CSV table of C-alpha atoms in Angstrom, one decimal:
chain,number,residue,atom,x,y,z
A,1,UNK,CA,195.9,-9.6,-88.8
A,2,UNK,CA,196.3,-12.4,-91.3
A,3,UNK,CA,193.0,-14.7,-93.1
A,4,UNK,CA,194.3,-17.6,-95.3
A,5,UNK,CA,192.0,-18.9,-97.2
A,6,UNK,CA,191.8,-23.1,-96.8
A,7,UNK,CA,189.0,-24.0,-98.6
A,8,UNK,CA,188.1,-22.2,-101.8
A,9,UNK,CA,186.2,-22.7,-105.2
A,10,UNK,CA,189.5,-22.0,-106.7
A,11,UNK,CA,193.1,-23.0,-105.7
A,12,UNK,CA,195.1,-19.7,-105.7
A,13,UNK,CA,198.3,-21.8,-105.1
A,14,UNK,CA,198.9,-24.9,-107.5
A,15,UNK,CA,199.7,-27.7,-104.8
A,16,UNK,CA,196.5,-27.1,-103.0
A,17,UNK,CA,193.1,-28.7,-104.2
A,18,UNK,CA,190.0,-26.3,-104.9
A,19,UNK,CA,186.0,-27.8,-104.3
A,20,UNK,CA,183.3,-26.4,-103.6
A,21,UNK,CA,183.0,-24.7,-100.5
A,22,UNK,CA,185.1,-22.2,-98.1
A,23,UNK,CA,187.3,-22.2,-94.9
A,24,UNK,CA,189.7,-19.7,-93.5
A,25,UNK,CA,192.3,-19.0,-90.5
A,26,UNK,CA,192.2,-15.6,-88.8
A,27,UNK,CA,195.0,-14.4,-87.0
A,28,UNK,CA,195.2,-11.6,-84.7
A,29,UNK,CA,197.7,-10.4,-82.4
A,30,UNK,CA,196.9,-11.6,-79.0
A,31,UNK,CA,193.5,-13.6,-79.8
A,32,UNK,CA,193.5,-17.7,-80.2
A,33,UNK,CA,193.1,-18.7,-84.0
A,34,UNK,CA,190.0,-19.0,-85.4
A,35,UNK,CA,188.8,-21.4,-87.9
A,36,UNK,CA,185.9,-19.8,-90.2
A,37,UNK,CA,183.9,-22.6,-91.6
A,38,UNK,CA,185.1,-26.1,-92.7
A,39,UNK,CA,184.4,-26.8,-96.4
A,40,UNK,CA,182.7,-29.8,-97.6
A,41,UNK,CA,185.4,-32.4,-97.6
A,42,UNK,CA,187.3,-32.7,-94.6
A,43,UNK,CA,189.9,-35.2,-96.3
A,44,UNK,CA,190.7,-31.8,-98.7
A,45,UNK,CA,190.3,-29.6,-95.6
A,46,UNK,CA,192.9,-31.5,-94.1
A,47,UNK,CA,195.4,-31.8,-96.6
A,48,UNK,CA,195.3,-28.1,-97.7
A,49,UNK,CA,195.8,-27.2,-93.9
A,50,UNK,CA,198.3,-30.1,-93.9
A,51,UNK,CA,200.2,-28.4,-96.9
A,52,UNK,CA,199.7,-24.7,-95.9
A,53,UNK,CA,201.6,-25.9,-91.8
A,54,UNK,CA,198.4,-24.9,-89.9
A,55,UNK,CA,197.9,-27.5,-87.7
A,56,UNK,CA,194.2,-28.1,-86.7
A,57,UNK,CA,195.0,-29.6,-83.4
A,58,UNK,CA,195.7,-26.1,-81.4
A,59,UNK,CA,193.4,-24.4,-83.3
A,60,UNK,CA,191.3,-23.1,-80.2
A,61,UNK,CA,187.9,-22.1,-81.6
A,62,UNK,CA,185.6,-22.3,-84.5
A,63,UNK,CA,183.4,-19.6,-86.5
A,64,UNK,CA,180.3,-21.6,-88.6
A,65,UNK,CA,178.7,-19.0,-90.4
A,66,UNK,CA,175.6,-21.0,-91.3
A,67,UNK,CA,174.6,-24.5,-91.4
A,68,UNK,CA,175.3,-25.2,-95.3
A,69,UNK,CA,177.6,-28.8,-95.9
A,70,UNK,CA,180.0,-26.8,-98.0
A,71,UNK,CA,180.9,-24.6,-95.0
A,72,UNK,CA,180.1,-27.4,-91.9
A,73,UNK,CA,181.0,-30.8,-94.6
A,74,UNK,CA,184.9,-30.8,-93.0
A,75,UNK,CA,183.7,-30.7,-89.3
A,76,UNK,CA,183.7,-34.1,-88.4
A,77,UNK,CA,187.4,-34.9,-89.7
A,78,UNK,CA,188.6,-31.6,-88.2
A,79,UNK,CA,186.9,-32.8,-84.9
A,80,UNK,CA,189.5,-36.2,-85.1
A,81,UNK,CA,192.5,-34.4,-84.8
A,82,UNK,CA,191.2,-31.5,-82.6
A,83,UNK,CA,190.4,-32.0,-78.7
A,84,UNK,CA,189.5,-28.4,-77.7
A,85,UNK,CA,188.3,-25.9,-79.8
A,86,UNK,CA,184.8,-24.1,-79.1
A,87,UNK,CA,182.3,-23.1,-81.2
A,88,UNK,CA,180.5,-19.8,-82.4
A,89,UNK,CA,177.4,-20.7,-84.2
A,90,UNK,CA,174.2,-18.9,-85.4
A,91,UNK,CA,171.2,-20.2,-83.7
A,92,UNK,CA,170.3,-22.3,-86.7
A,93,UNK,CA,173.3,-24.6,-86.3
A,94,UNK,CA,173.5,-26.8,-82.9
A,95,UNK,CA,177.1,-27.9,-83.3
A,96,UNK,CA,179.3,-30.2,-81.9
A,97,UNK,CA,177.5,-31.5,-78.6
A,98,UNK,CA,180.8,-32.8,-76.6
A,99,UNK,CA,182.4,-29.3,-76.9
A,100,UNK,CA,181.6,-25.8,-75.9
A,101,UNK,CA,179.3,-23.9,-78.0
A,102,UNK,CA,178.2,-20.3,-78.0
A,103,UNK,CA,174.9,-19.5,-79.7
A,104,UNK,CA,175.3,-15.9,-81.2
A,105,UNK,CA,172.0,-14.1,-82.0
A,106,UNK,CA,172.5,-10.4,-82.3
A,107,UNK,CA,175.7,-8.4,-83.2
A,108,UNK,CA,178.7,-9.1,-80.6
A,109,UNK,CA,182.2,-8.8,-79.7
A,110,UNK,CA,183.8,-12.4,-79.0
A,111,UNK,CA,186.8,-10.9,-78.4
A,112,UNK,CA,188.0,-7.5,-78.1
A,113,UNK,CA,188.9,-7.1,-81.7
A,114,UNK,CA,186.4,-9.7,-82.9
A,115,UNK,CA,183.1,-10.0,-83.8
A,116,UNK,CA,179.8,-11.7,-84.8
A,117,UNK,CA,177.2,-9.7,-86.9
A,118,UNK,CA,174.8,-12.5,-85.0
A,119,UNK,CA,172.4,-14.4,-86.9
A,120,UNK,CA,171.0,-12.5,-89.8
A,121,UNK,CA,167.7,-12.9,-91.9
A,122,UNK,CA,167.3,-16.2,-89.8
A,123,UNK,CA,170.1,-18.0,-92.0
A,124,UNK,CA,174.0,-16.9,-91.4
A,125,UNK,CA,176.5,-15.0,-88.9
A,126,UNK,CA,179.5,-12.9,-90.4
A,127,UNK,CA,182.6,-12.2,-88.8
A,128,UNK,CA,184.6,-9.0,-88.2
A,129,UNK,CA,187.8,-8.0,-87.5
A,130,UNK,CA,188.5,-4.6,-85.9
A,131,UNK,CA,191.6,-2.9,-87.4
A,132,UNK,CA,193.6,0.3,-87.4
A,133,UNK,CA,192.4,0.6,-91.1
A,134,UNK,CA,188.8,-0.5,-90.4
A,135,UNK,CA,186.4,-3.7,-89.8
A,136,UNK,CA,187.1,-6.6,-92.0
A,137,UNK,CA,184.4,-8.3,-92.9
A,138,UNK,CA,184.3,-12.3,-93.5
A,139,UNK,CA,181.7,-13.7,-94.9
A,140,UNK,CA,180.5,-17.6,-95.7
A,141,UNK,CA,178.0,-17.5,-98.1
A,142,UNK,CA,176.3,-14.0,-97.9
A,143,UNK,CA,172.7,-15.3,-98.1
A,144,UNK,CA,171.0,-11.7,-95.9
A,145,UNK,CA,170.8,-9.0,-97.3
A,146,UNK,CA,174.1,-7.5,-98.1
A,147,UNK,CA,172.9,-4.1,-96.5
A,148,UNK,CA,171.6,-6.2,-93.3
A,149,UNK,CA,175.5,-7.5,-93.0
A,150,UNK,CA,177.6,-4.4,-93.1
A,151,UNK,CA,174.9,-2.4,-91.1
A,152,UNK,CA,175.7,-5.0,-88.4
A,153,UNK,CA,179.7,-4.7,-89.2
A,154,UNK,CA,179.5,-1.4,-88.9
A,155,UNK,CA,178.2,-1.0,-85.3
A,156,UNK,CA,181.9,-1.6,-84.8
A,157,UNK,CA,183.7,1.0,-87.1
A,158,UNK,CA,184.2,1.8,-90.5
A,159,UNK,CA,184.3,-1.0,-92.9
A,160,UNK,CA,187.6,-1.3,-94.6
A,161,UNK,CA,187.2,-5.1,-96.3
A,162,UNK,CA,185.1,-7.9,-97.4
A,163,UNK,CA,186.3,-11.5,-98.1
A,164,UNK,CA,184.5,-14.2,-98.4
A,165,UNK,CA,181.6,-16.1,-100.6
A,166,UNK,CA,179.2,-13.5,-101.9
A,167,UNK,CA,176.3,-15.5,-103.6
A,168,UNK,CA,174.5,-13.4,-106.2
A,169,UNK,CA,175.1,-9.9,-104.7
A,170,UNK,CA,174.9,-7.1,-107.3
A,171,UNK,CA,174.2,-4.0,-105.5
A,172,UNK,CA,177.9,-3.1,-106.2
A,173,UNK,CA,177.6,0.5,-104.9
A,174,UNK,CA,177.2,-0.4,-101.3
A,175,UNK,CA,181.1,-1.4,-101.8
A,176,UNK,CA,182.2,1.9,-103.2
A,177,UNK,CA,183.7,2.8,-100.1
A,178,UNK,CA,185.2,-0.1,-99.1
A,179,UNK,CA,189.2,-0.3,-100.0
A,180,UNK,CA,189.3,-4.2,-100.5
A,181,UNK,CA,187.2,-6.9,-102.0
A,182,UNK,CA,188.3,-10.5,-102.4
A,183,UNK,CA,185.4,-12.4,-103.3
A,184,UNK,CA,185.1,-15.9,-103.0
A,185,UNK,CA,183.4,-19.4,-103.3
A,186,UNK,CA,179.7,-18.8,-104.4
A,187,UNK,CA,180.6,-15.3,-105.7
A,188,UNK,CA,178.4,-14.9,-109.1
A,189,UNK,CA,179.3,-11.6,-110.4
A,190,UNK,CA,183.1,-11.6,-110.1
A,191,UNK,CA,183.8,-10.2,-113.1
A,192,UNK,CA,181.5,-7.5,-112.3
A,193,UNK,CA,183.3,-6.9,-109.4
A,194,UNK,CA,186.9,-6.4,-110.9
A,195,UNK,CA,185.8,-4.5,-113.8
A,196,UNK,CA,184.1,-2.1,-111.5
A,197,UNK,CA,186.7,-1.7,-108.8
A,198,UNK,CA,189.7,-3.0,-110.2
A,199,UNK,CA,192.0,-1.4,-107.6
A,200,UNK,CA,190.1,-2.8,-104.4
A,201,UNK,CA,189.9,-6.3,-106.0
A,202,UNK,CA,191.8,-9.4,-105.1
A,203,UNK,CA,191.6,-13.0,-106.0
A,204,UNK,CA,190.4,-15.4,-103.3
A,205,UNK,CA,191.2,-19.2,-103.7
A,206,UNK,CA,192.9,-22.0,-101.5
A,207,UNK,CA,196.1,-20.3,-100.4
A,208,UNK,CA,195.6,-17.0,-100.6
A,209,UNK,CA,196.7,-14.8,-97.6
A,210,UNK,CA,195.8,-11.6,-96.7
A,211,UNK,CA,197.8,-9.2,-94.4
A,212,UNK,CA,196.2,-6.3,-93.1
């Protein structure tokens, strides 16, 4: 499987512009692409996809982890050049009402090797992805409780990763058994984070792929 990260607080590669916000393409071996979220700014949504050679008009389905403008601000210019793609959502976010939507309320395989944690603490949906080496976790913003998502996750396996925006999270020891941790976009306690587990940690930002 392979996530690169679009839309990030930080640009991990120099040609690509950082904002506020997140977005990411998951790969996996015989499952469509999935977008995860859309930034705020679909012009800078567009142009980092433009520069990283994703093209958004295949793309055949969409992840919104919550309804936040920094992760649904990029929908409407993605929409332009994208015909097709349907939508996972959390209750709390309709979305796009001339495309197929799927409203995800309670932990769920999408597709045989992904899921949704469903709606959590009323606010946002994660996403995992079921590996060899364990469930990857992708998160938006991380606004549940941190235990609530990865007691979800786990349902499906052993958690081997989590990427995404982690808000102000600072119960570090329910990480100590994970074996990576990229953290991203709202992330408060980053530093925390590397200093404590400096062999699991990796820098997120625009352009940053991880194979696993």
């Amino acid at each position: 499987m392979k996530v690169t990260i679009i839309y990030d607080n930080t640009a991990f590669r120099q040609d690509l512009q950082a904002d506020w916000g997140f977005s990411a393409l998951v790969e996996v071996e015989n499952i469509p692409k999935i977008l995860f979220d859309t930034g705020t700014d679909g012009r800078i949504l567009l142009s980092n996809m433009e520069k990283l050679r994703i093209d958004p008009a295949p793309i055949e389905e969409v992840f919104i982890s919550h309804s936040h403008f920094d992760h649904t601000g990029g929908l409407s210019e993605f929409l332009k050049l994208n015909k097709k793609a349907k939508f996972y959502v959390p209750p709390s976010f309709s979305g796009p009402k001339d495309r197929e939507v799927i409203t995800i309320k309670k932990p769920t395989k999408i597709h045989e090797n992904i899921l949704s944690t469903g709606e959590l603490d009323g606010i946002e949906q994660s996403m995992g992805i079921i590996t060899p080496k364990g469930v990857v976790v992708i998160d938006g913003c991380s606004h549940p409780y941190m235990g609530h998502i990865l007691d979800a996750a786990r349902q499906f396996g052993k958690i081997y990763a989590i990427i995404g925006g982690l808000h102000g999270f600072s119960e570090f020891k329910l990480f100590k058994d994970l074996e990576l941790i990229c953290p991203t976009h709202c992330t408060q306690h980053k530093a925390e984070l590397k200093r404590l587990y400096p062999q699991k940690y990796i820098e997120g930002g625009a352009g940053r792929i991880i194979d696993i």
